[in-house]
Tab-separated table of C-alpha atoms in Angstrom:
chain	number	residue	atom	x	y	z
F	16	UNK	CA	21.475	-14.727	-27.409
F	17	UNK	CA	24.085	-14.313	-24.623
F	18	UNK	CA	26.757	-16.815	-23.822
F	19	UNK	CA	26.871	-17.912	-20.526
F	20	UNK	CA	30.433	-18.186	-18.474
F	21	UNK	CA	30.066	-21.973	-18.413
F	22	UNK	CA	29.682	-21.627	-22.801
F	23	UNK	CA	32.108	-19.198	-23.298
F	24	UNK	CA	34.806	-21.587	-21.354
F	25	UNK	CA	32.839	-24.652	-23.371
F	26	UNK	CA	33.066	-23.196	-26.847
F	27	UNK	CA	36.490	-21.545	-26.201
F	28	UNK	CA	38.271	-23.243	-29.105
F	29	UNK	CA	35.363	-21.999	-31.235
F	30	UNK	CA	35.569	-18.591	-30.395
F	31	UNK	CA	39.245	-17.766	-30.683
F	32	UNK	CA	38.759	-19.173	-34.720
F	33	UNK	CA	38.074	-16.031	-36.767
F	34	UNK	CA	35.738	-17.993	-38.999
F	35	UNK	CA	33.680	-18.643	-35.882
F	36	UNK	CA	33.987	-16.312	-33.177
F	37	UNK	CA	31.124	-15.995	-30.732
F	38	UNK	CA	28.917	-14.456	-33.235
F	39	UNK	CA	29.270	-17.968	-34.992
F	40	UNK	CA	28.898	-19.755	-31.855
F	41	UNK	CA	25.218	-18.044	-31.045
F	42	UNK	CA	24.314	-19.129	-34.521
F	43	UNK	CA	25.232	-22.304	-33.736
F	44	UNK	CA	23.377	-21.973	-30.549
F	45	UNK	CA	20.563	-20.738	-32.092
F	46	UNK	CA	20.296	-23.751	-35.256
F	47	UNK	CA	17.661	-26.256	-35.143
F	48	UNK	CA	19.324	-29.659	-37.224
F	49	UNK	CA	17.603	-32.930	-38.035
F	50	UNK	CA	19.464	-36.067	-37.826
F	51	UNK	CA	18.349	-39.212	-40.277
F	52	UNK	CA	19.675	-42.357	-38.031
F	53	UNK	CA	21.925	-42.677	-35.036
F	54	UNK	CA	23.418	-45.904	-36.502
F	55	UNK	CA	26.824	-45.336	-38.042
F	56	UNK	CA	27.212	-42.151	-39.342
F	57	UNK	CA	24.588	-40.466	-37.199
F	58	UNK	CA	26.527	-41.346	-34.381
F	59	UNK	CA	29.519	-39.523	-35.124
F	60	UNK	CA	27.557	-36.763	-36.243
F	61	UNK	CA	25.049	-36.413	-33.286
F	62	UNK	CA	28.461	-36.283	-31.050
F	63	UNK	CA	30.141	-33.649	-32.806
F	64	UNK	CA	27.177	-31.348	-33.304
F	65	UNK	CA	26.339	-31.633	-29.532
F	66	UNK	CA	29.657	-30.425	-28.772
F	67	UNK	CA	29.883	-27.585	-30.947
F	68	UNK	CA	26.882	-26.351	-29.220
F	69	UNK	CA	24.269	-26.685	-31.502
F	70	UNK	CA	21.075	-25.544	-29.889
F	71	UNK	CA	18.341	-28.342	-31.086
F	72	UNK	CA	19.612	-31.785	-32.197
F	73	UNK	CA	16.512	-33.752	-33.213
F	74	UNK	CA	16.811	-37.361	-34.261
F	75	UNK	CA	14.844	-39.250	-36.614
F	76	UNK	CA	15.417	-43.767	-36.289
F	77	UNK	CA	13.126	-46.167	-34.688
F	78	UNK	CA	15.424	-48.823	-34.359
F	79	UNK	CA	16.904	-50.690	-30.974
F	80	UNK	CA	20.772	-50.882	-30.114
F	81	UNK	CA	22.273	-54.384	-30.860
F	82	UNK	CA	25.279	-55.922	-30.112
F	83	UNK	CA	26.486	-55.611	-33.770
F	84	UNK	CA	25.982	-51.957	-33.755
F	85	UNK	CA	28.606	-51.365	-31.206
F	86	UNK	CA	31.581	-51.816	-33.595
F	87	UNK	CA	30.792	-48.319	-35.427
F	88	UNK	CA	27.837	-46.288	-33.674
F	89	UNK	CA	30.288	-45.309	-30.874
F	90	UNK	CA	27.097	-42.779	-29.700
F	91	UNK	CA	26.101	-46.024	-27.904
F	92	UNK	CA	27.498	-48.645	-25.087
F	93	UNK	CA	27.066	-52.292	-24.223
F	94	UNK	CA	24.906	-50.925	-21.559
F	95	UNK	CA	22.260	-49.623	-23.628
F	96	UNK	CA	21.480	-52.790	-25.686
F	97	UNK	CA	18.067	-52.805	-26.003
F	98	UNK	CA	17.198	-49.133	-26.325
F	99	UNK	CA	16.032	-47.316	-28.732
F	100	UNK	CA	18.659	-46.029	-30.803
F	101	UNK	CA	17.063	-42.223	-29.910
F	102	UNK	CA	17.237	-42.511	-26.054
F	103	UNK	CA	20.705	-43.964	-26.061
F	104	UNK	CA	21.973	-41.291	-28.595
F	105	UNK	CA	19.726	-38.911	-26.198
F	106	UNK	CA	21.327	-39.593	-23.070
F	107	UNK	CA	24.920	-39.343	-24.566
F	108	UNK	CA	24.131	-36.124	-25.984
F	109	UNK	CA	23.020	-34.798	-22.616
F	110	UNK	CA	25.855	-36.118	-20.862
F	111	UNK	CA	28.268	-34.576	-23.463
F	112	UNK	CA	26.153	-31.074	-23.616
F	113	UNK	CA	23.146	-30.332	-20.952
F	114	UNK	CA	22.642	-26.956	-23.383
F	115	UNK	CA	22.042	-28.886	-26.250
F	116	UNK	CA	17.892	-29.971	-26.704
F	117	UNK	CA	17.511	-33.270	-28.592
F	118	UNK	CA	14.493	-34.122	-29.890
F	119	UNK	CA	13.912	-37.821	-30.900
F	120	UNK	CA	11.458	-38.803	-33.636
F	121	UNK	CA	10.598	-42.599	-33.351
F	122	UNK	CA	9.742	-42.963	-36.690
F	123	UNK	CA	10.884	-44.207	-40.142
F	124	UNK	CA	11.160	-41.952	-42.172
F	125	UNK	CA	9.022	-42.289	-45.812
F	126	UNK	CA	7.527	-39.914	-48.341
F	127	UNK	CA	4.880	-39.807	-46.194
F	128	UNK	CA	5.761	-37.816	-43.484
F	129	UNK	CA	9.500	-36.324	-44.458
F	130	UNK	CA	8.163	-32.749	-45.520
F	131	UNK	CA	6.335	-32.518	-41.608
F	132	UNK	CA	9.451	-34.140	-40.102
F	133	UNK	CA	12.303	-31.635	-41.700
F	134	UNK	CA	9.570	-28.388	-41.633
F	135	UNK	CA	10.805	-27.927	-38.292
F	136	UNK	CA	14.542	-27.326	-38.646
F	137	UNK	CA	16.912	-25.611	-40.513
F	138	UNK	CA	18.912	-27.911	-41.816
F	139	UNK	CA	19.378	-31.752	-42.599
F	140	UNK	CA	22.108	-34.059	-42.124
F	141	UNK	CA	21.198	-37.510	-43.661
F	142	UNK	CA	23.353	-40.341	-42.407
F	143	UNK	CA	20.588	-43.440	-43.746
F	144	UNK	CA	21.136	-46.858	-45.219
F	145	UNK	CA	18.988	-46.608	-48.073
F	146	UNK	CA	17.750	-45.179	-51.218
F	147	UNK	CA	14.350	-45.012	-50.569
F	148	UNK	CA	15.218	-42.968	-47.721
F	149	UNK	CA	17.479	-40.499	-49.452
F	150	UNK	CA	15.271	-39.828	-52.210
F	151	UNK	CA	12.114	-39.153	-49.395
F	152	UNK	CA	14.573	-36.808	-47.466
F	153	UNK	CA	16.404	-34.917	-50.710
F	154	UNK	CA	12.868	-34.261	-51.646
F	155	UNK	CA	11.374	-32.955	-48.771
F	156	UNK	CA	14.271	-30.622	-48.153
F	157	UNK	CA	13.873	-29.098	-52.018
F	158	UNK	CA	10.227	-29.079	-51.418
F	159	UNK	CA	10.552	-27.263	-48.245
F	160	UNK	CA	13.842	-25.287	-48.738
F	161	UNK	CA	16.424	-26.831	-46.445
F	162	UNK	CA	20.082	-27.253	-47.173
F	163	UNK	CA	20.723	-31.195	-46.529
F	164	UNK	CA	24.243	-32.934	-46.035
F	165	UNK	CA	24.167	-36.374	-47.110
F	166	UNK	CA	26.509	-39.052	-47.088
F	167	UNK	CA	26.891	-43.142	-47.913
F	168	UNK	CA	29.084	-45.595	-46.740
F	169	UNK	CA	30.959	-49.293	-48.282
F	170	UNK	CA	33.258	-51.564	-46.803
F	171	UNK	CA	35.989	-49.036	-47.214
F	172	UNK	CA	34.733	-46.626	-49.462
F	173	UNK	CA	32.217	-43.696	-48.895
F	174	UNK	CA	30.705	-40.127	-50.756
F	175	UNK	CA	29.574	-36.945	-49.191
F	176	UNK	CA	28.017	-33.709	-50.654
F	177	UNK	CA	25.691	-30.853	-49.517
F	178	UNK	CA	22.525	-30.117	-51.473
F	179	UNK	CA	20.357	-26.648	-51.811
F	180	UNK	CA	18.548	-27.654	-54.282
F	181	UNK	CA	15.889	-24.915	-53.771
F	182	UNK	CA	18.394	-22.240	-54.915
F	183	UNK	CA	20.175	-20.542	-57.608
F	184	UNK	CA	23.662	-20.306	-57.908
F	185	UNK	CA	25.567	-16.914	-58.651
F	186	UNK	CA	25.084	-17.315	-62.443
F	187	UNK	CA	21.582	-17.892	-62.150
F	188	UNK	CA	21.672	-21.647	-62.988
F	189	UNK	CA	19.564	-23.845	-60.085
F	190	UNK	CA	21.513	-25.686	-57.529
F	191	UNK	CA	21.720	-29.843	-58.541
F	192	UNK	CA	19.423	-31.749	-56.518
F	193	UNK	CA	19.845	-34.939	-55.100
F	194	UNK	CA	18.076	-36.341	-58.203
F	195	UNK	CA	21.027	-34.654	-60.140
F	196	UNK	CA	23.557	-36.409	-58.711
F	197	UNK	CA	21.486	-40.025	-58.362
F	198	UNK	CA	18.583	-39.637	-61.384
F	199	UNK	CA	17.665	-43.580	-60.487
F	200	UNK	CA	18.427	-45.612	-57.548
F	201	UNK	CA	19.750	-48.780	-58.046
F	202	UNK	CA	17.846	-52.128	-58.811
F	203	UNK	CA	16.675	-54.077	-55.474
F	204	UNK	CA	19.840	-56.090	-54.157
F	205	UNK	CA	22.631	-54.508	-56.556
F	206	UNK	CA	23.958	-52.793	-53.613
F	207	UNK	CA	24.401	-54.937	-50.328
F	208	UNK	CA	24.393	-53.957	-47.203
F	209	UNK	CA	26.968	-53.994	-44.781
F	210	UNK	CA	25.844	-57.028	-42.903
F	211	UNK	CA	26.359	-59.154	-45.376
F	212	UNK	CA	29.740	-57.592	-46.682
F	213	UNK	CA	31.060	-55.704	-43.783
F	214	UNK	CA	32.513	-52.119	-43.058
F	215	UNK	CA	35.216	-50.885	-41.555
F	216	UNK	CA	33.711	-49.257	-38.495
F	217	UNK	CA	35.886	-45.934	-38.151
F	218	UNK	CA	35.491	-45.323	-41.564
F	219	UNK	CA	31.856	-44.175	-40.365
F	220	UNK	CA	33.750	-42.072	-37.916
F	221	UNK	CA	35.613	-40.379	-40.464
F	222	UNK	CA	32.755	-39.440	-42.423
F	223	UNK	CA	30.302	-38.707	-40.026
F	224	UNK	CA	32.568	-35.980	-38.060
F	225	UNK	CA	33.296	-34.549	-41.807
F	226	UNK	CA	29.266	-34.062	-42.355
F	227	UNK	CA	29.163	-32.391	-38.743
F	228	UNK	CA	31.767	-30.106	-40.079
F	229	UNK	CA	29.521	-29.417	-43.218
F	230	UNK	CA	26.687	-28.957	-41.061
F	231	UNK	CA	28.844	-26.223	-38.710
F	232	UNK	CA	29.966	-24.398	-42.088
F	233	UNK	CA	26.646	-24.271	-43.644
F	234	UNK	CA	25.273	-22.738	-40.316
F	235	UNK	CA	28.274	-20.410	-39.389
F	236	UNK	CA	29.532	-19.790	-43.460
F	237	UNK	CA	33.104	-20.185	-44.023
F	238	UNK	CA	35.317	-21.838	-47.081
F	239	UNK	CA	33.710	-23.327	-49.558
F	240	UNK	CA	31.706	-26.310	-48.671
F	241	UNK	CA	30.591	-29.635	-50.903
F	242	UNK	CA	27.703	-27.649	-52.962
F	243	UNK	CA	27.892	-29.245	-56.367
F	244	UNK	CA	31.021	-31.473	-55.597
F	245	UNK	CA	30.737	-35.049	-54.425
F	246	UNK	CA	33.960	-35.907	-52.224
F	247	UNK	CA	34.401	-39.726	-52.569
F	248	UNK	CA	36.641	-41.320	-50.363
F	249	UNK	CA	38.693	-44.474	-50.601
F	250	UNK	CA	40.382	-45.944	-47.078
F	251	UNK	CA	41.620	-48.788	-48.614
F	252	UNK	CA	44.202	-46.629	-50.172
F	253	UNK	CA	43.861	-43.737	-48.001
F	254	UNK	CA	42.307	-41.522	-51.449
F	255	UNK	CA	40.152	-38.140	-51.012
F	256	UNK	CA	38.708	-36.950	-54.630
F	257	UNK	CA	35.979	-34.620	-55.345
F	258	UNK	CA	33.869	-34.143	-58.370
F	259	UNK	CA	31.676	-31.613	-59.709
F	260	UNK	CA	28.260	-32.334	-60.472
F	261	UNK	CA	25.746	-30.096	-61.805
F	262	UNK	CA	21.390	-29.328	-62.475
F	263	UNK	CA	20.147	-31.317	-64.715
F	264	UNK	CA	17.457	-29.798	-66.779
F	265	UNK	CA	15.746	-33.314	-67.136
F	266	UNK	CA	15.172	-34.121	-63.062
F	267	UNK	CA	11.587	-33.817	-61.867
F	268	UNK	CA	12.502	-31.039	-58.918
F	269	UNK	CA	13.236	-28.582	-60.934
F	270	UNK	CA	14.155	-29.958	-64.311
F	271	UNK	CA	12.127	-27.982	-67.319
F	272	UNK	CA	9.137	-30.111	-67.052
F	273	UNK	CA	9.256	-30.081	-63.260
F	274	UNK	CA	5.675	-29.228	-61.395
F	275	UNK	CA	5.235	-26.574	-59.074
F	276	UNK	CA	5.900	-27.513	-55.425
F	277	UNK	CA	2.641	-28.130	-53.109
């Protein structure tokens, strides 16, 4: 895969970094990442992955832009009330990047159909509202082998990690899985949702360019990314920490009693 003059003069600021170069840029070129929402972390994310080239952007929500949106999911604009949230994110992500192919998905995605919707890519960047959600997607992406970067936001507080579940780690030991980290989601209404408490909308800025950066490192390999660490993040006090989690033997991916994958 050849860069083009128009690409080279694109991805400049890529390719004089030593950790990317241009052969990092044709990987990214070449990488095939699923989006879960274009709400407020998806938009971010969708934004900055479009402009560091990557080749195929596809985009799972089927909800419409509203008016409340517009305070975080900067992918969209007043005039595009109305749309589905996958055109509007679609036509900003052309008008950013005509190299970049998006590929929407109107769907919600469930259990259902999350192993046929992440099949096709090679990696998965989660940026949903919901447990049910995350558990569907963390287990389709064990189930079919695909690194996923997943984050959650508060009002002001948020987490981030990357999971590869499906592998082993240099001493042997399995990679955590989401199920690792979260063994149980949390009883119906424990945890509200930001229209009825609020966030503070570039706080989904913040973390959705930092999973686009995950997503470029796991594709290009540099430093050492969040694989078995969970950054949390506090902007009320302006606080980074990370923790390191670890497999547990008792989760039903690959715990001891786990059963083969279909």
């Amino acid at each position: 895969m050849m860069l083009s003059p128009q690409e080279l003069e694109r991805y400049a600021r890529h390719i004089v970094l030593r950790e990317i170069g241009g052969p990092g840029q044709q990987k990214l070129g070449r990488a095939r990442v699923l989006v879960i929402g274009a709400g407020g972390l998806g938009a971010p994310l969708l934004l900055y992955l479009a402009a560091a080239g990557v080749g195929t952007i596809g985009i799972v929500d089927d909800d419409a832009v509203s008016l409340s949106n517009l305070q975080r999911q900067v992918i969209h604009a007043t005039p595009d009330l109305g749309l589905l949230k996958t055109e509007s994110a679609a036509g900003a992500i052309r008008r950013l990047n005509p190299h970049v192919e998006v590929v929407a998905h109107i769907a919600r995605l469930t259990a259902a159909n999350a192993r046929e919707l992440v099949r096709g890519y090679d990696l998965v960047a989660d940026g949903s509202d919901n447990f049910s959600t995350r558990y569907a997607v963390s287990d389709a992406c064990f189930h079919e082998g695909k690194p996923l970067i997943t984050a959650a936001i508060g009002t002001f507080d948020a987490t981030l990690t990357t999971i590869r579940g499906h592998e082993k780690g240099a001493d042997g030991t399995p990679n955590p899985t989401y199920r690792c980290l979260f063994p149980d989601a949390p009883p119906p209404g424990m945890v509200p949702t930001c229209s009825e408490v609020g966030v503070i909308g570039a706080l989904a800025g913040v973390v959705g360019a930092m999973m686009a950066l995950e997503v470029i490192r796991e594709i290009v390999g540099f430093g050492q990314g969040l694989v078995g660490r969970l950054m949390m993040i506090d902007m009320r006090d302006m606080r980074f920490e990370t923790i390191r989690y670890r497999w547990d033997p008792d989760n039903p991916l690959s715990g001891a009693k786990a059963e083969a994958p279909a």
